[in-house]
Tab-separated table of C-alpha atoms in Angstrom:
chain	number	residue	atom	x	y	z
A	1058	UNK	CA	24.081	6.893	-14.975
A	1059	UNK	CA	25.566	5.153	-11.465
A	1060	UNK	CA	23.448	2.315	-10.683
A	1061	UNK	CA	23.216	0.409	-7.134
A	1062	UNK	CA	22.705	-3.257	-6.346
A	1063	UNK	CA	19.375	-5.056	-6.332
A	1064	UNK	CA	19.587	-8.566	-4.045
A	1065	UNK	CA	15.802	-8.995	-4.231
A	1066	UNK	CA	12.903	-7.138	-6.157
A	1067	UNK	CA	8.873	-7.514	-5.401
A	1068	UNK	CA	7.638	-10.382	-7.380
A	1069	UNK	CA	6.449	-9.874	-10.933
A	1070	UNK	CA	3.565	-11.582	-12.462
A	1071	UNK	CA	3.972	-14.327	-14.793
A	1072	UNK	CA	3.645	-14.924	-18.306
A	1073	UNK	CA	3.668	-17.598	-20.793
A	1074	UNK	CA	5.165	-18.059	-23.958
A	1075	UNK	CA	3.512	-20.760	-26.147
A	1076	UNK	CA	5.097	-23.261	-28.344
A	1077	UNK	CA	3.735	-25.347	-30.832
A	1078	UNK	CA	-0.090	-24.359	-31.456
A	1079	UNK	CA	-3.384	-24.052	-28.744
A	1080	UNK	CA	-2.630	-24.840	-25.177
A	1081	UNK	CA	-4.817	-27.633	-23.024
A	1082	UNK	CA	-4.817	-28.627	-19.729
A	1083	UNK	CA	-1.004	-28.929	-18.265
A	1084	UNK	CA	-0.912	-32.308	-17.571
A	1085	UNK	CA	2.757	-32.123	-16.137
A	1086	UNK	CA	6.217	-29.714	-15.594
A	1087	UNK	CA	9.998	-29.876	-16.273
A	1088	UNK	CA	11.955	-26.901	-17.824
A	1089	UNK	CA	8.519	-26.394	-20.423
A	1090	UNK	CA	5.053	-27.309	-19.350
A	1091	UNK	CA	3.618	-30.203	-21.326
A	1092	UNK	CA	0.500	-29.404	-22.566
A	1093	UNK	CA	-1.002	-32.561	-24.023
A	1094	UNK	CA	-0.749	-33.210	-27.734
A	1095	UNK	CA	-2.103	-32.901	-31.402
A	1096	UNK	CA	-1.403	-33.975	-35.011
A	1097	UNK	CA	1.787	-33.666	-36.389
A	1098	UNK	CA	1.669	-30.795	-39.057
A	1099	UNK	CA	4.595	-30.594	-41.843
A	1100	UNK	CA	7.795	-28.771	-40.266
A	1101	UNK	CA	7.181	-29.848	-36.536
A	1102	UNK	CA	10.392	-31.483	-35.300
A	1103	UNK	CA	10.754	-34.855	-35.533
A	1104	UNK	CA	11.839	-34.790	-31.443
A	1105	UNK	CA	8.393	-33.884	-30.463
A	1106	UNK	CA	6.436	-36.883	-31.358
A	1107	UNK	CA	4.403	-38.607	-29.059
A	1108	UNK	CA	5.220	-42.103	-30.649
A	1109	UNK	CA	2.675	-44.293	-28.310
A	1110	UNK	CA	-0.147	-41.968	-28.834
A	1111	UNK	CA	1.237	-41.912	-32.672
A	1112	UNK	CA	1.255	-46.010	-32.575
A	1113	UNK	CA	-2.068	-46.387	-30.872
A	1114	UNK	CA	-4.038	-43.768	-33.393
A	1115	UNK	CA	-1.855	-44.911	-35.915
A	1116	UNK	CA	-0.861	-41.389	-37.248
A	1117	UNK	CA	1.740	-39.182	-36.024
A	1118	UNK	CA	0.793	-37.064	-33.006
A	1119	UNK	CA	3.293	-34.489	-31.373
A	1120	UNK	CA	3.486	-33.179	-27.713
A	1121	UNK	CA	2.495	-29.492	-27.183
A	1122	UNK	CA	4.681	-27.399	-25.054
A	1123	UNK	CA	4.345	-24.135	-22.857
A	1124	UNK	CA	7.431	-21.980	-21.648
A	1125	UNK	CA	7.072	-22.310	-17.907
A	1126	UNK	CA	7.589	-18.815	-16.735
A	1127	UNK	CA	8.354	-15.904	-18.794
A	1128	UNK	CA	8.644	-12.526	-16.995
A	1129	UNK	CA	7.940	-9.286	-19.013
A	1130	UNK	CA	8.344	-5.772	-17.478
A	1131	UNK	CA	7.778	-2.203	-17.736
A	1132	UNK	CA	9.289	0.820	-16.407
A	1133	UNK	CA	7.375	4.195	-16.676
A	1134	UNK	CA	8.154	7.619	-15.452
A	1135	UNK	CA	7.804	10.756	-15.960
A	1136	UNK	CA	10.569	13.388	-15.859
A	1137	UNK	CA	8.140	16.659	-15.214
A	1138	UNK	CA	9.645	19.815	-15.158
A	1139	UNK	CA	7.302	21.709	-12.396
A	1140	UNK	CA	7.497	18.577	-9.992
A	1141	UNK	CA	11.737	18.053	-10.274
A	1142	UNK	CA	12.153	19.060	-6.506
A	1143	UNK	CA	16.088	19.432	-4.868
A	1144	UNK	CA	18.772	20.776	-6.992
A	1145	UNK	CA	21.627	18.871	-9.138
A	1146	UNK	CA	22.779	15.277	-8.258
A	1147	UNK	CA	19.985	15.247	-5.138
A	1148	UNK	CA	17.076	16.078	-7.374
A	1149	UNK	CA	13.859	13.873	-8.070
A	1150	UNK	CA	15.379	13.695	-11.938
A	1151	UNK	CA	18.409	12.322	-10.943
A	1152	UNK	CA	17.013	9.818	-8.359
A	1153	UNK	CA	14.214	8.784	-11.244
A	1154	UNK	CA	17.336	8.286	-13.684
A	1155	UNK	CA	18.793	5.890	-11.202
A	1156	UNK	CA	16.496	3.802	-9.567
A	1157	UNK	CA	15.307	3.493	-13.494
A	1158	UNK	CA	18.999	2.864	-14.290
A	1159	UNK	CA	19.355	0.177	-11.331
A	1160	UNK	CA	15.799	-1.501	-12.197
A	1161	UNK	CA	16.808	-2.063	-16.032
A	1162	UNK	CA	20.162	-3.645	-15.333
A	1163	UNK	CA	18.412	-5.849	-12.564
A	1164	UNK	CA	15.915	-6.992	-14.842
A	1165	UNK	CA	18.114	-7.836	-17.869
A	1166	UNK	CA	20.774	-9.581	-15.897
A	1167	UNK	CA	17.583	-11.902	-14.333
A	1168	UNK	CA	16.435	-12.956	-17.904
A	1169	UNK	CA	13.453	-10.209	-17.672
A	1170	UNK	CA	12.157	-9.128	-20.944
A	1171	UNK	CA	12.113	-4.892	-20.260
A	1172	UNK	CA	10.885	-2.189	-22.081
A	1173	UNK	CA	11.117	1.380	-20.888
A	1174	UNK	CA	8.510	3.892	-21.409
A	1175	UNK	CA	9.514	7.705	-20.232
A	1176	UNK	CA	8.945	11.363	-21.040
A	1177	UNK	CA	11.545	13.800	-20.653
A	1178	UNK	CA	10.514	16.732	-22.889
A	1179	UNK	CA	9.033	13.885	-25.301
A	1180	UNK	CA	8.342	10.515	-25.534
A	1181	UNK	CA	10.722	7.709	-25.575
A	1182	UNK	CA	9.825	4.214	-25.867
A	1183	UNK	CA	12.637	1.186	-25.872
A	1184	UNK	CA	10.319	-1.792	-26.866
A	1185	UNK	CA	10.880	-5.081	-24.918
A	1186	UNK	CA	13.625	-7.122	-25.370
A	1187	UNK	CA	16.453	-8.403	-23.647
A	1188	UNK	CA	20.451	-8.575	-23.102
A	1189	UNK	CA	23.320	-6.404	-22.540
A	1190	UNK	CA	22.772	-4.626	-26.079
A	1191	UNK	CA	19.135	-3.944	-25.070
A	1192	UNK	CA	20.527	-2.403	-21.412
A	1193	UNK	CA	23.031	-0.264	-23.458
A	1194	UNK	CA	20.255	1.226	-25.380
A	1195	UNK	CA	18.339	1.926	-21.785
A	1196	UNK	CA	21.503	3.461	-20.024
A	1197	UNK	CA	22.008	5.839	-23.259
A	1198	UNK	CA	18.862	7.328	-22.831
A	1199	UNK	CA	18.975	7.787	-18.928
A	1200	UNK	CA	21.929	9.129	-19.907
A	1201	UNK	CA	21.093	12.100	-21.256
A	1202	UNK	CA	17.214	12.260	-19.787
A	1203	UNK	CA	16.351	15.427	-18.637
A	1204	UNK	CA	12.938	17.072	-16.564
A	1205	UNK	CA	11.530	18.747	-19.244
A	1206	UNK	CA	8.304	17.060	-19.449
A	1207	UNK	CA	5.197	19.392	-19.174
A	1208	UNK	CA	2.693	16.841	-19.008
A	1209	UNK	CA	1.619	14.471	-16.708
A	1210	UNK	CA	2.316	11.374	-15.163
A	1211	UNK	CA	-1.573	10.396	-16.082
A	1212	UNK	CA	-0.923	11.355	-19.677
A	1213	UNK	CA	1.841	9.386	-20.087
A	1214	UNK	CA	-0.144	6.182	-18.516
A	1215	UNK	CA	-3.256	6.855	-20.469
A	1216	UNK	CA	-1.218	7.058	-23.796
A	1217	UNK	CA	0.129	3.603	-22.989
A	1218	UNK	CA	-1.607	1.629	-20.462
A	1219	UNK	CA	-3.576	-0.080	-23.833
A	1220	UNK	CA	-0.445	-1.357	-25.140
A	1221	UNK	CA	0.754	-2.752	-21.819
A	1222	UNK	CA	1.042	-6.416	-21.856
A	1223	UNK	CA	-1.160	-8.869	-19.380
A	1224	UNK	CA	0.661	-10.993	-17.519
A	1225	UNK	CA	3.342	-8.707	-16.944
A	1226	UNK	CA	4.437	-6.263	-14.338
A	1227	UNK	CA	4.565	-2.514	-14.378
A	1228	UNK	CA	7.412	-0.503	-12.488
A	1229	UNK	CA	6.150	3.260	-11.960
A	1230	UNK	CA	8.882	5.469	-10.547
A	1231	UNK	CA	6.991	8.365	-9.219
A	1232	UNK	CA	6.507	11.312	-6.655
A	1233	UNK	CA	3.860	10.997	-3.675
A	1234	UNK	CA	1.854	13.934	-5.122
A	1235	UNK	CA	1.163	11.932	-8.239
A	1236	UNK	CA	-1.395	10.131	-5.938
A	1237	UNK	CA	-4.306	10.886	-7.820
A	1238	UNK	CA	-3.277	9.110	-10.353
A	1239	UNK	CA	-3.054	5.568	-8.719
A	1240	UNK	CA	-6.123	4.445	-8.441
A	1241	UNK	CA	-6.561	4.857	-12.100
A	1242	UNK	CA	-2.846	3.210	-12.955
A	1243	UNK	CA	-4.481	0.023	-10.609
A	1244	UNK	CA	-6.998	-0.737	-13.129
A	1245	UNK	CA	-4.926	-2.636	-15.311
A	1246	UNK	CA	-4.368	-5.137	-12.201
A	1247	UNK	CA	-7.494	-6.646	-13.737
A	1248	UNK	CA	-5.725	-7.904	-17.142
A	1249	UNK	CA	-2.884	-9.402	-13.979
A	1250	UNK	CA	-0.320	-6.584	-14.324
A	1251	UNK	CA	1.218	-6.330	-11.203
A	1252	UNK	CA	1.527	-2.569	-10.416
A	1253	UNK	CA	5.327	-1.800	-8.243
A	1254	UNK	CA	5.019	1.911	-7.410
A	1255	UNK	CA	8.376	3.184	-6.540
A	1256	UNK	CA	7.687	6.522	-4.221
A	1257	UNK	CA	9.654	9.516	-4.260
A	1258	UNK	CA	8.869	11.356	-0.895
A	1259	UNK	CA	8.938	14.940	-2.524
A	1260	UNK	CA	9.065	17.021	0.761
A	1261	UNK	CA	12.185	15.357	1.499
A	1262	UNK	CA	13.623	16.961	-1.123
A	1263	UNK	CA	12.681	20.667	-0.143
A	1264	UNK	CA	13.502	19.751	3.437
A	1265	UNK	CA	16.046	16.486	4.371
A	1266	UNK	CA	15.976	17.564	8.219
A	1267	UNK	CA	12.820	15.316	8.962
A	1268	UNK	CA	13.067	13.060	6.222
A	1269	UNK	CA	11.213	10.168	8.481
A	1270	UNK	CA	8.085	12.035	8.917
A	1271	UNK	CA	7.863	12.949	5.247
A	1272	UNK	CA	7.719	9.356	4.364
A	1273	UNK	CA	5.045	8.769	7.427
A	1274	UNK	CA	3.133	11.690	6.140
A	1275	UNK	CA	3.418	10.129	2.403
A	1276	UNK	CA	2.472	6.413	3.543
A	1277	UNK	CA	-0.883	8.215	5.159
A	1278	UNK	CA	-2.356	9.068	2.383
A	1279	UNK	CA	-1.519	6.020	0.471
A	1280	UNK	CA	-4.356	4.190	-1.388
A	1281	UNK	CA	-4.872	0.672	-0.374
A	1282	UNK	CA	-4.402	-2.962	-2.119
A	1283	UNK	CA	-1.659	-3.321	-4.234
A	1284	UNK	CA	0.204	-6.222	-6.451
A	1285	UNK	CA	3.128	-5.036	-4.735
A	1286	UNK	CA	3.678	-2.416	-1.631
A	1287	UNK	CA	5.187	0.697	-2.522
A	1288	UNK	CA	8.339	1.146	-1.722
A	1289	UNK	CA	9.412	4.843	-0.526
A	1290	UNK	CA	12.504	6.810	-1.139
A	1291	UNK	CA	13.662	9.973	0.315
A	1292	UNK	CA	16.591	12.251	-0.477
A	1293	UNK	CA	19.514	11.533	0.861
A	1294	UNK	CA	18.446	7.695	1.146
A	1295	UNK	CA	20.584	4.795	0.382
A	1296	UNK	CA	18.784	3.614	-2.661
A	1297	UNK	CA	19.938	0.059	-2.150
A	1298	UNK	CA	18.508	-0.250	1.382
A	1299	UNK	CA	14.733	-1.187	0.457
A	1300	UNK	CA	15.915	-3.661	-2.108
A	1301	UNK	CA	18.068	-5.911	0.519
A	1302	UNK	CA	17.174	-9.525	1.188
Protein backbone atom coordinates (compact mmCIF):
# COMPACT_ATOMS: atom_id res chain seq x y z
CA UNK A 1 0.00 0.00 0.00
CA UNK A 2 1.14 3.98 -0.66
CA UNK A 3 2.21 5.34 2.53
CA UNK A 4 2.63 9.25 3.45
CA UNK A 5 5.16 10.99 5.65
CA UNK A 6 4.99 11.22 9.43
CA UNK A 7 7.32 14.41 10.83
CA UNK A 8 5.86 14.02 14.33
CA UNK A 9 3.47 11.39 16.05
CA UNK A 10 1.58 11.86 19.68
CA UNK A 11 3.90 10.68 22.30
CA UNK A 12 3.92 7.03 23.31
CA UNK A 13 4.35 5.80 26.76
CA UNK A 14 7.48 4.39 27.92
CA UNK A 15 8.83 1.17 28.73
CA UNK A 16 11.75 -0.44 30.20
CA UNK A 17 13.78 -3.20 29.34
CA UNK A 18 15.82 -4.67 32.25
CA UNK A 19 19.29 -5.92 32.27
CA UNK A 20 21.06 -7.83 34.64
CA UNK A 21 18.54 -9.05 37.51
CA UNK A 22 15.89 -6.84 40.03
CA UNK A 23 15.87 -3.14 39.53
CA UNK A 24 16.47 -0.49 42.67
CA UNK A 25 16.33 2.94 42.94
CA UNK A 26 18.03 4.76 39.69
CA UNK A 27 20.65 6.39 41.24
CA UNK A 28 21.88 8.03 37.88
CA UNK A 29 21.45 8.18 33.65
CA UNK A 30 23.64 7.91 30.50
CA UNK A 31 22.61 5.77 27.44
CA UNK A 32 21.25 2.83 30.33
CA UNK A 33 19.99 3.81 33.72
CA UNK A 34 22.23 2.61 36.52
CA UNK A 35 20.40 0.92 38.91
CA UNK A 36 22.68 0.29 41.87
CA UNK A 37 24.41 -3.04 42.22
CA UNK A 38 24.55 -6.76 43.48
CA UNK A 39 26.82 -9.83 43.65
CA UNK A 40 28.54 -10.95 40.82
CA UNK A 41 26.89 -14.33 39.68
CA UNK A 42 28.98 -16.78 37.23
CA UNK A 43 28.60 -15.51 33.45
CA UNK A 44 28.10 -11.69 34.27
CA UNK A 45 30.66 -9.76 32.21
CA UNK A 46 33.68 -9.00 33.59
CA UNK A 47 32.97 -5.01 32.35
CA UNK A 48 30.25 -4.64 34.82
CA UNK A 49 32.01 -4.82 38.06
CA UNK A 50 31.76 -2.32 40.52
CA UNK A 51 35.49 -2.78 41.65
CA UNK A 52 35.36 -0.15 44.78
CA UNK A 53 32.22 -1.56 46.11
CA UNK A 54 33.96 -5.12 45.14
CA UNK A 55 37.31 -3.86 47.15
CA UNK A 56 35.49 -2.43 50.10
CA UNK A 57 33.10 -5.75 50.67
CA UNK A 58 35.84 -7.64 49.52
CA UNK A 59 33.82 -9.82 47.00
CA UNK A 60 32.94 -9.05 43.57
CA UNK A 61 29.86 -6.85 43.14
CA UNK A 62 28.50 -5.80 39.59
CA UNK A 63 26.46 -2.65 38.53
CA UNK A 64 22.79 -3.28 37.53
CA UNK A 65 21.53 -1.65 34.46
CA UNK A 66 18.05 -0.50 32.99
CA UNK A 67 17.45 0.32 29.17
CA UNK A 68 16.46 3.95 29.40
CA UNK A 69 13.51 4.13 27.14
CA UNK A 70 12.09 1.40 25.17
CA UNK A 71 8.94 2.19 23.13
CA UNK A 72 6.51 -0.72 22.26
CA UNK A 73 3.38 -0.21 20.07
CA UNK A 74 0.25 -1.52 18.81
CA UNK A 75 -1.87 -0.97 15.91
CA UNK A 76 -5.51 -2.35 15.92
CA UNK A 77 -8.29 -2.08 13.46
CA UNK A 78 -10.89 -3.49 12.25
CA UNK A 79 -11.72 -3.89 8.54
CA UNK A 80 -15.79 -4.42 8.98
CA UNK A 81 -17.66 -5.12 6.11
CA UNK A 82 -21.17 -3.23 7.02
CA UNK A 83 -19.19 -0.03 8.24
CA UNK A 84 -16.60 0.23 4.85
CA UNK A 85 -18.31 3.58 3.74
CA UNK A 86 -17.15 5.39 0.04
CA UNK A 87 -16.32 3.22 -2.81
CA UNK A 88 -12.73 1.96 -4.20
CA UNK A 89 -9.47 3.92 -3.47
CA UNK A 90 -11.72 6.66 -1.24
CA UNK A 91 -13.19 4.03 1.01
CA UNK A 92 -12.76 3.70 4.94
CA UNK A 93 -10.74 0.20 3.97
CA UNK A 94 -8.42 1.81 1.96
CA UNK A 95 -7.79 4.86 4.24
CA UNK A 96 -7.49 2.15 7.36
CA UNK A 97 -4.84 0.24 5.07
CA UNK A 98 -2.87 3.41 4.83
CA UNK A 99 -2.76 5.36 7.74
CA UNK A 100 -1.95 1.59 9.19
CA UNK A 101 0.61 1.34 6.35
CA UNK A 102 2.13 4.96 7.18
CA UNK A 103 2.01 4.29 11.15
CA UNK A 104 4.08 0.88 10.81
CA UNK A 105 6.83 2.29 8.64
CA UNK A 106 6.98 5.40 11.06
CA UNK A 107 7.35 3.33 13.94
CA UNK A 108 10.00 0.87 12.66
CA UNK A 109 12.17 3.49 11.09
CA UNK A 110 12.05 5.35 14.90
CA UNK A 111 13.39 2.14 16.65
CA UNK A 112 9.60 1.32 17.86
CA UNK A 113 9.02 -2.23 18.66
CA UNK A 114 5.32 -2.78 16.55
CA UNK A 115 3.02 -5.39 16.40
CA UNK A 116 -0.14 -5.24 14.35
CA UNK A 117 -3.33 -6.69 15.40
CA UNK A 118 -6.31 -6.55 12.56
CA UNK A 119 -9.36 -8.41 11.29
CA UNK A 120 -10.19 -8.50 7.81
CA UNK A 121 -12.46 -11.56 7.40
CA UNK A 122 -10.15 -13.18 10.25
CA UNK A 123 -7.66 -12.51 12.53
CA UNK A 124 -4.17 -11.55 11.86
CA UNK A 125 -1.66 -10.92 14.39
CA UNK A 126 2.21 -9.81 13.46
CA UNK A 127 3.80 -10.12 17.01
CA UNK A 128 6.22 -7.28 18.02
CA UNK A 129 9.37 -6.89 16.69
CA UNK A 130 11.32 -4.63 14.76
CA UNK A 131 13.27 -3.70 11.34
CA UNK A 132 12.73 -3.53 7.75
CA UNK A 133 12.03 -7.46 7.57
CA UNK A 134 9.39 -7.01 10.32
CA UNK A 135 7.75 -3.83 8.11
CA UNK A 136 7.82 -6.17 5.02
CA UNK A 137 5.78 -8.67 6.81
CA UNK A 138 3.23 -5.61 7.88
CA UNK A 139 3.01 -4.08 4.27
CA UNK A 140 2.24 -7.80 2.86
CA UNK A 141 -0.65 -8.09 4.82
CA UNK A 142 -2.10 -4.48 4.24
CA UNK A 143 -1.47 -5.54 1.08
CA UNK A 144 -3.93 -7.74 0.42
CA UNK A 145 -6.39 -6.73 3.61
CA UNK A 146 -9.75 -6.60 2.71
CA UNK A 147 -13.38 -5.40 4.71
CA UNK A 148 -14.67 -8.56 5.28
CA UNK A 149 -14.81 -8.56 8.92
CA UNK A 150 -18.34 -9.24 10.44
CA UNK A 151 -17.52 -8.58 13.86
CA UNK A 152 -16.77 -5.81 15.81
CA UNK A 153 -14.33 -3.39 16.64
CA UNK A 154 -15.17 -4.34 20.55
CA UNK A 155 -14.60 -7.99 19.75
CA UNK A 156 -11.51 -7.57 18.36
CA UNK A 157 -10.31 -5.34 21.57
CA UNK A 158 -11.83 -7.68 24.06
CA UNK A 159 -10.03 -10.73 22.41
CA UNK A 160 -6.76 -8.86 22.90
CA UNK A 161 -6.72 -6.04 25.22
CA UNK A 162 -5.31 -8.95 27.99
CA UNK A 163 -2.35 -9.56 26.00
CA UNK A 164 -1.57 -5.89 25.43
CA UNK A 165 1.59 -4.86 27.00
CA UNK A 166 1.80 -2.00 29.96
CA UNK A 167 3.90 0.54 29.31
CA UNK A 168 3.18 0.68 25.82
CA UNK A 169 0.96 2.58 23.49
CA UNK A 170 -2.05 1.49 21.52
CA UNK A 171 -2.85 2.98 17.94
CA UNK A 172 -6.71 2.31 17.13
CA UNK A 173 -7.59 3.27 13.58
CA UNK A 174 -11.28 3.55 13.69
CA UNK A 175 -14.68 5.12 12.48
CA UNK A 176 -16.59 7.82 14.73
CA UNK A 177 -19.57 5.43 15.11
CA UNK A 178 -17.36 2.96 16.91
CA UNK A 179 -17.81 5.44 19.86
CA UNK A 180 -19.31 3.17 22.13
CA UNK A 181 -16.62 1.34 22.29
CA UNK A 182 -14.07 3.93 23.74
CA UNK A 183 -14.74 4.23 26.94
CA UNK A 184 -14.23 0.58 27.36
CA UNK A 185 -10.81 0.57 25.01
CA UNK A 186 -9.67 3.56 27.85
CA UNK A 187 -9.56 1.15 30.58
CA UNK A 188 -6.35 -0.21 29.87
CA UNK A 189 -4.92 3.51 30.42
CA UNK A 190 -4.77 2.20 33.97
CA UNK A 191 -1.88 -0.54 33.29
CA UNK A 192 -0.17 3.16 31.36
CA UNK A 193 -1.12 2.26 27.77
CA UNK A 194 -1.48 5.30 26.10
CA UNK A 195 -4.64 5.02 23.92
CA UNK A 196 -4.04 7.21 20.11
CA UNK A 197 -7.48 6.93 18.48
CA UNK A 198 -7.12 7.70 14.88
CA UNK A 199 -10.87 8.91 13.67
CA UNK A 200 -12.35 8.20 10.49
CA UNK A 201 -15.22 10.82 10.03
CA UNK A 202 -17.66 8.26 8.31
CA UNK A 203 -20.26 10.82 6.95
CA UNK A 204 -17.57 12.27 5.02
CA UNK A 205 -17.42 9.44 3.15
CA UNK A 206 -21.21 9.24 2.07
CA UNK A 207 -21.09 13.00 1.58
CA UNK A 208 -17.43 15.04 0.93
CA UNK A 209 -19.46 18.40 0.20
CA UNK A 210 -19.39 19.47 4.00
CA UNK A 211 -16.62 17.51 5.08
CA UNK A 212 -15.81 20.32 7.97
CA UNK A 213 -19.01 19.93 9.73
CA UNK A 214 -18.80 16.15 9.71
CA UNK A 215 -15.67 16.31 11.67
CA UNK A 216 -17.39 19.16 14.08
CA UNK A 217 -20.36 16.93 14.37
CA UNK A 218 -17.85 13.83 15.15
CA UNK A 219 -15.60 15.89 17.73
CA UNK A 220 -19.19 16.62 19.64
CA UNK A 221 -19.82 13.60 20.67
CA UNK A 222 -16.35 12.71 21.59
CA UNK A 223 -15.70 11.20 25.07
CA UNK A 224 -13.36 13.12 27.19
CA UNK A 225 -9.64 12.52 28.70
CA UNK A 226 -7.38 10.85 26.65
CA UNK A 227 -3.44 9.72 26.62
CA UNK A 228 -3.48 11.28 23.38
CA UNK A 229 -6.26 13.56 21.40
CA UNK A 230 -7.81 11.96 18.61
CA UNK A 231 -6.86 12.88 15.61
CA UNK A 232 -9.72 13.07 12.77
CA UNK A 233 -9.63 12.20 9.15
CA UNK A 234 -12.08 12.80 6.49
CA UNK A 235 -12.28 11.66 2.88
CA UNK A 236 -10.64 13.40 0.61
CA UNK A 237 -8.10 14.66 3.42
CA UNK A 238 -4.44 14.95 3.06
CA UNK A 239 -3.48 12.21 5.40
CA UNK A 240 -0.14 13.81 6.13
CA UNK A 241 -1.61 17.14 7.29
CA UNK A 242 -2.43 16.19 11.08
CA UNK A 243 0.92 14.55 11.45
CA UNK A 244 3.07 17.88 10.53
CA UNK A 245 5.40 19.47 13.05
Amino acid sequence: PKTFAIQKFPRLAKGVSPWFGIQTSRVSGDEHEFYGVREYKSGDPIKKIHWLTSARKNKLIVKQFQQRVYYRATILFNLEKEKNYGFGRESVAEYTVKIAASVAKYFVEHDVSVELVAHAGEVCHIPFNRGPEHLEDILGFLSAAQAGSRVSLAQVFDEFSERVHSDSSLVVIMVDKDWEYLSTMMSIESRNVFLVPLVLVSSSFLDRSDKRNAIESAKMSLPEEFSSPPIFFACGDRLEEPFML
